[in-house]
CSV table of C-alpha atoms in Angstrom, one decimal:
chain,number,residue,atom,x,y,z
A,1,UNK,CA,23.4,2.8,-28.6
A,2,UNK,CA,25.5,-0.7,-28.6
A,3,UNK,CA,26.3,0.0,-24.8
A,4,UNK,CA,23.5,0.8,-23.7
A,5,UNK,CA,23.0,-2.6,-22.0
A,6,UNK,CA,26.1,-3.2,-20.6
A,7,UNK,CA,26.1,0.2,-19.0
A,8,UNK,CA,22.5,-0.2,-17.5
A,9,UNK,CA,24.1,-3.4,-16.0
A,10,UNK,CA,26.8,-1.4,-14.7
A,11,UNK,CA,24.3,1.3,-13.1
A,12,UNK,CA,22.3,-1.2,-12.1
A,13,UNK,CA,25.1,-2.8,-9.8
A,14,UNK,CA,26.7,0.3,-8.4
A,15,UNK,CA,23.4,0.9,-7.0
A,16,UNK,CA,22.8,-1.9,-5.7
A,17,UNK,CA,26.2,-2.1,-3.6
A,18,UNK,CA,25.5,1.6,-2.7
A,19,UNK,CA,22.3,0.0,-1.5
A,20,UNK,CA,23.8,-2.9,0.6
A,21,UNK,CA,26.4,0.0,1.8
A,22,UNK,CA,23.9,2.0,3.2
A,23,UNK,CA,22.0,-0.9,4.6
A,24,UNK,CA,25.1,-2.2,6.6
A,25,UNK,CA,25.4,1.5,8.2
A,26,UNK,CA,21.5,1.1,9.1
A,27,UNK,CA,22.6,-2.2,10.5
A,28,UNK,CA,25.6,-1.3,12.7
A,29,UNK,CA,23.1,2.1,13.4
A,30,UNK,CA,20.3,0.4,14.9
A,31,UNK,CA,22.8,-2.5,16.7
A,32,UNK,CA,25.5,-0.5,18.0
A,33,UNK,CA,24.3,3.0,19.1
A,34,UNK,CA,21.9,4.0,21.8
A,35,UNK,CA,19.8,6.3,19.3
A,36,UNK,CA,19.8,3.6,16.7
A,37,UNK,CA,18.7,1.5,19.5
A,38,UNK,CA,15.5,3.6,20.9
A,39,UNK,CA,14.9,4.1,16.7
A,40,UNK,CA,14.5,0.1,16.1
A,41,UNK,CA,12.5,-0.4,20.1
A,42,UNK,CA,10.0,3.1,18.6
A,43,UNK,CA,9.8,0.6,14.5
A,44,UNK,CA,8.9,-2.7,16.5
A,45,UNK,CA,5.1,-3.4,16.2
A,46,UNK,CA,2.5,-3.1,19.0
A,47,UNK,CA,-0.5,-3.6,20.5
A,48,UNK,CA,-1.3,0.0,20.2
A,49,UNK,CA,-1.1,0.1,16.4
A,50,UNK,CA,-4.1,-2.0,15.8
A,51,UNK,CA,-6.0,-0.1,18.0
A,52,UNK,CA,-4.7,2.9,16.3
A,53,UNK,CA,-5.5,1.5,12.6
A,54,UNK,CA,-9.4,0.6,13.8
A,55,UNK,CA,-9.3,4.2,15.2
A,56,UNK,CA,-8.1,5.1,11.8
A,57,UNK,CA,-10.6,3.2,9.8
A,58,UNK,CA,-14.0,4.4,11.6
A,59,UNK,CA,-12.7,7.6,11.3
A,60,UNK,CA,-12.1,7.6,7.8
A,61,UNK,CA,-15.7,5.8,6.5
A,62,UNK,CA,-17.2,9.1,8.9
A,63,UNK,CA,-18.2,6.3,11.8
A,64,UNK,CA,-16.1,8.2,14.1
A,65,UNK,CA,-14.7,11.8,15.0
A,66,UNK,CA,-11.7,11.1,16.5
A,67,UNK,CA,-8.0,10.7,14.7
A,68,UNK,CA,-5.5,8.4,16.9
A,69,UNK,CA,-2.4,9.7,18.8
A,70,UNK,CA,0.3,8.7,17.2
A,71,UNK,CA,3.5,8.7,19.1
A,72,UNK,CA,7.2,8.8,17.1
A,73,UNK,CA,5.5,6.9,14.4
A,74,UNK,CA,2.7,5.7,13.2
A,75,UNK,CA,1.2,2.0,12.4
A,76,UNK,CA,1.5,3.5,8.5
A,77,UNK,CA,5.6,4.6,9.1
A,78,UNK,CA,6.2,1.7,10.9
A,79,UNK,CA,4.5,-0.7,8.2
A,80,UNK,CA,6.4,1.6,5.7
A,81,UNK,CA,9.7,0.8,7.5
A,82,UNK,CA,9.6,-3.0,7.6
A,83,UNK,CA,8.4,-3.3,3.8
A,84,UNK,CA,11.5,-1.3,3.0
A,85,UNK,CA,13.9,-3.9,5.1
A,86,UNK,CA,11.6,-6.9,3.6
A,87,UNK,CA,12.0,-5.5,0.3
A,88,UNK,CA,16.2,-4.9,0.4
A,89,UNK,CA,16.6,-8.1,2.0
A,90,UNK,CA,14.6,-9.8,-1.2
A,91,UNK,CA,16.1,-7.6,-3.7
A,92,UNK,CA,19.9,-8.1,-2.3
A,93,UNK,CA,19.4,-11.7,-1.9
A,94,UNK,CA,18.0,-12.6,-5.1
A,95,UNK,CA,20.2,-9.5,-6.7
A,96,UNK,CA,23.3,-11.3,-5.5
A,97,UNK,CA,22.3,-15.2,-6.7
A,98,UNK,CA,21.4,-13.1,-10.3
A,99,UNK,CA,24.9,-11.2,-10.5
A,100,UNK,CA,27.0,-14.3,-9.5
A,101,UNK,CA,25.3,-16.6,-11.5
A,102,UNK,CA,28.0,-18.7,-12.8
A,103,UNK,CA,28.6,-19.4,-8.5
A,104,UNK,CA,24.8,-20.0,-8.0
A,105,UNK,CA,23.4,-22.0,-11.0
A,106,UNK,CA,24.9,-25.2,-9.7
A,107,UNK,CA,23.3,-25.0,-6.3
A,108,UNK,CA,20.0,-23.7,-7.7
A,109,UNK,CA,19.5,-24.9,-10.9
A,110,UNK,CA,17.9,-22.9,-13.8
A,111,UNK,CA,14.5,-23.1,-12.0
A,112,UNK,CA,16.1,-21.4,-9.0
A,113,UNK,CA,17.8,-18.6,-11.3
A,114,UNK,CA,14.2,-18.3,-13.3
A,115,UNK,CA,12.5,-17.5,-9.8
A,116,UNK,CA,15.2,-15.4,-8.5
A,117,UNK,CA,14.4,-13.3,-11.6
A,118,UNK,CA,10.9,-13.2,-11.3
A,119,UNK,CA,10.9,-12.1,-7.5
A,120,UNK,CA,13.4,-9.7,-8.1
A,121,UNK,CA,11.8,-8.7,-11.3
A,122,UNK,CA,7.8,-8.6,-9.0
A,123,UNK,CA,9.8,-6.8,-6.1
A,124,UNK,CA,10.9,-3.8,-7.6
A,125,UNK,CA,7.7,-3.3,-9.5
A,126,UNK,CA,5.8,-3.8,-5.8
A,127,UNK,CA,8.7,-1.4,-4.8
A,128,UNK,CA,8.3,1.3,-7.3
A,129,UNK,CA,4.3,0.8,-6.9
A,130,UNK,CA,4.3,1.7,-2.9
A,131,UNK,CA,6.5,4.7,-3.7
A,132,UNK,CA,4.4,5.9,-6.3
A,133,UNK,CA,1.0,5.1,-4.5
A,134,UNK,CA,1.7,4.9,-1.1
A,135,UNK,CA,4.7,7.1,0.0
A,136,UNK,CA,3.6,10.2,-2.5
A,137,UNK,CA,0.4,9.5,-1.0
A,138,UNK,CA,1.1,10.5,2.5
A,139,UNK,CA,4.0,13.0,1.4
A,140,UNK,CA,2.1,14.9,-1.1
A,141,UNK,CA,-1.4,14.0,-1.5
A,142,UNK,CA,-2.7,13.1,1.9
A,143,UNK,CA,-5.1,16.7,3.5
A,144,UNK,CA,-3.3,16.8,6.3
A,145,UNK,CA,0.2,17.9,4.7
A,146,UNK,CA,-1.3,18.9,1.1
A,147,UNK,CA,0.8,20.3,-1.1
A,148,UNK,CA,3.8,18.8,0.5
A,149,UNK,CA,5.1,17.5,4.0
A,150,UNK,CA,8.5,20.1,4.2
A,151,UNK,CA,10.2,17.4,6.7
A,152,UNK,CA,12.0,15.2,3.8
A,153,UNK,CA,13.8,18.2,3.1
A,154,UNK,CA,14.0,20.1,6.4
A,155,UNK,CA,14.5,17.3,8.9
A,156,UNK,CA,11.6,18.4,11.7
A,157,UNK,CA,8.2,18.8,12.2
A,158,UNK,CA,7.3,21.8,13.2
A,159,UNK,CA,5.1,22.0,16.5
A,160,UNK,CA,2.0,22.4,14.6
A,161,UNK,CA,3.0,19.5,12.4
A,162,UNK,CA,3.6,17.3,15.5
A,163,UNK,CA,0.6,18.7,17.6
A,164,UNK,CA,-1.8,16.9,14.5
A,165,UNK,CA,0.4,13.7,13.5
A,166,UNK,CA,2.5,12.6,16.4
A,167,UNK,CA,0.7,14.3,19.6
A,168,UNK,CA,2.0,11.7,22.0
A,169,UNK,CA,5.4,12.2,21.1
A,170,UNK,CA,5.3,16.2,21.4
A,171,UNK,CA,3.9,15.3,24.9
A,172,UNK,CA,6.8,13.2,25.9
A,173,UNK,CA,9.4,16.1,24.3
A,174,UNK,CA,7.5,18.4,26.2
A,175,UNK,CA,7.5,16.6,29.3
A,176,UNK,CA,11.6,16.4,28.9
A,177,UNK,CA,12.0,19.5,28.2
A,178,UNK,CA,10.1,20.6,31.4
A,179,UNK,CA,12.0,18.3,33.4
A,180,UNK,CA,14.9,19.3,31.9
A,181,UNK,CA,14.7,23.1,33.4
A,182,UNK,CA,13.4,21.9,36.3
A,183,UNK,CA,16.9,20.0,37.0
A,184,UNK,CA,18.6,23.5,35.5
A,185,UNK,CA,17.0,25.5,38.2
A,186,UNK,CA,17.3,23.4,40.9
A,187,UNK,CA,21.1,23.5,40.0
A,188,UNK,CA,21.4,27.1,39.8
A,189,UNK,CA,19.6,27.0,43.0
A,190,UNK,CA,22.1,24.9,44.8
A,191,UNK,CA,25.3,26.8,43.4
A,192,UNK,CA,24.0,30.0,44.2
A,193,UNK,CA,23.5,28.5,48.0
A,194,UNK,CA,26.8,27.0,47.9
């Protein structure tokens, strides 16, 4: 109808201060708590993840027979991560200059409002594209979780799961774990001395 517009605009905002909201919690998360912490240090590139990609490629063109091991994520999650912080800091930043235009047009000009349009307009198509090609990909599509990976919806991996995509993280759970009761029994131990 006649309000169609103006509501889309109105949609359109809400979500994207329910998208700088959650943002701000992923910020004070990773900054301020010792698991948020240990989640950004396990995001940060390394070394390992080019060596783990090269693994990746020979084995996929049938040049080799062995996968990498992956620990908490993988070069692909990882890569996945940072497009989605590159991507909200674009799309808030040029989002903002294109809502408060009447504050911005004086310090940017109508060039600088026609290419905050176009990257915001060229992100969220490259947005929408790696969800639609890339994350379906490796949620749904991809052999090794075909027809679906459960975890967006259950929250773990089940040892089998982690045993073929993150082996050197079950390791270091394992080897935790079995530390763990090894500290439980020498307690029990010494209170049953004492």
């Amino acid at each position: 109808g006649d309000n169609a517009f103006a509501a889309r605009g109105i949609v359109h905002r809400i979500a994207s201060l329910v998208m700088i909201g959650v943002s701000l919690y992923h910020l004070y998360y990773i900054l301020f708590t010792a698991r948020g912490k240990q989640l950004l240090k396990d995001f940060l590139p390394r070394k390992q993840d080019l060596v783990d990609f090269k693994i990746s490629m020979l084995y996929l063109v049938g040049k080799s027979d062995e996968k990498p091991r992956m620990g908490r994520f993988s070069y692909i999650e990882k890569m996945e991560y940072w497009a989605v912080i590159w991507g909200t800091v674009i799309m808030g930043s040029t989002g903002f200059i294109l809502w408060f235009e009447n504050i911005f047009l004086k310090y940017v000009g109508t060039s600088g409002m026609d290419i905050s349009t176009a990257i915001h307009y060229y992100e969220a198509i490259l947005a929408s594209l790696a969800i639609l090609v890339w994350h379906y990909y490796f949620i749904f599509l991809n052999p090794d979780v075909y027809p679906m990976s459960k975890v967006w919806y259950k929250g773990v991996l089940t040892r089998e799961e982690m045993e073929k995509e993150h082996p050197l993280e079950l390791e270091m759970l394992d080897a935790e774990k079995l530390e763990a009761e090894e500290i439980d029994e020498a307690d029990e131990i010494d209170e049953k001395e004492n």
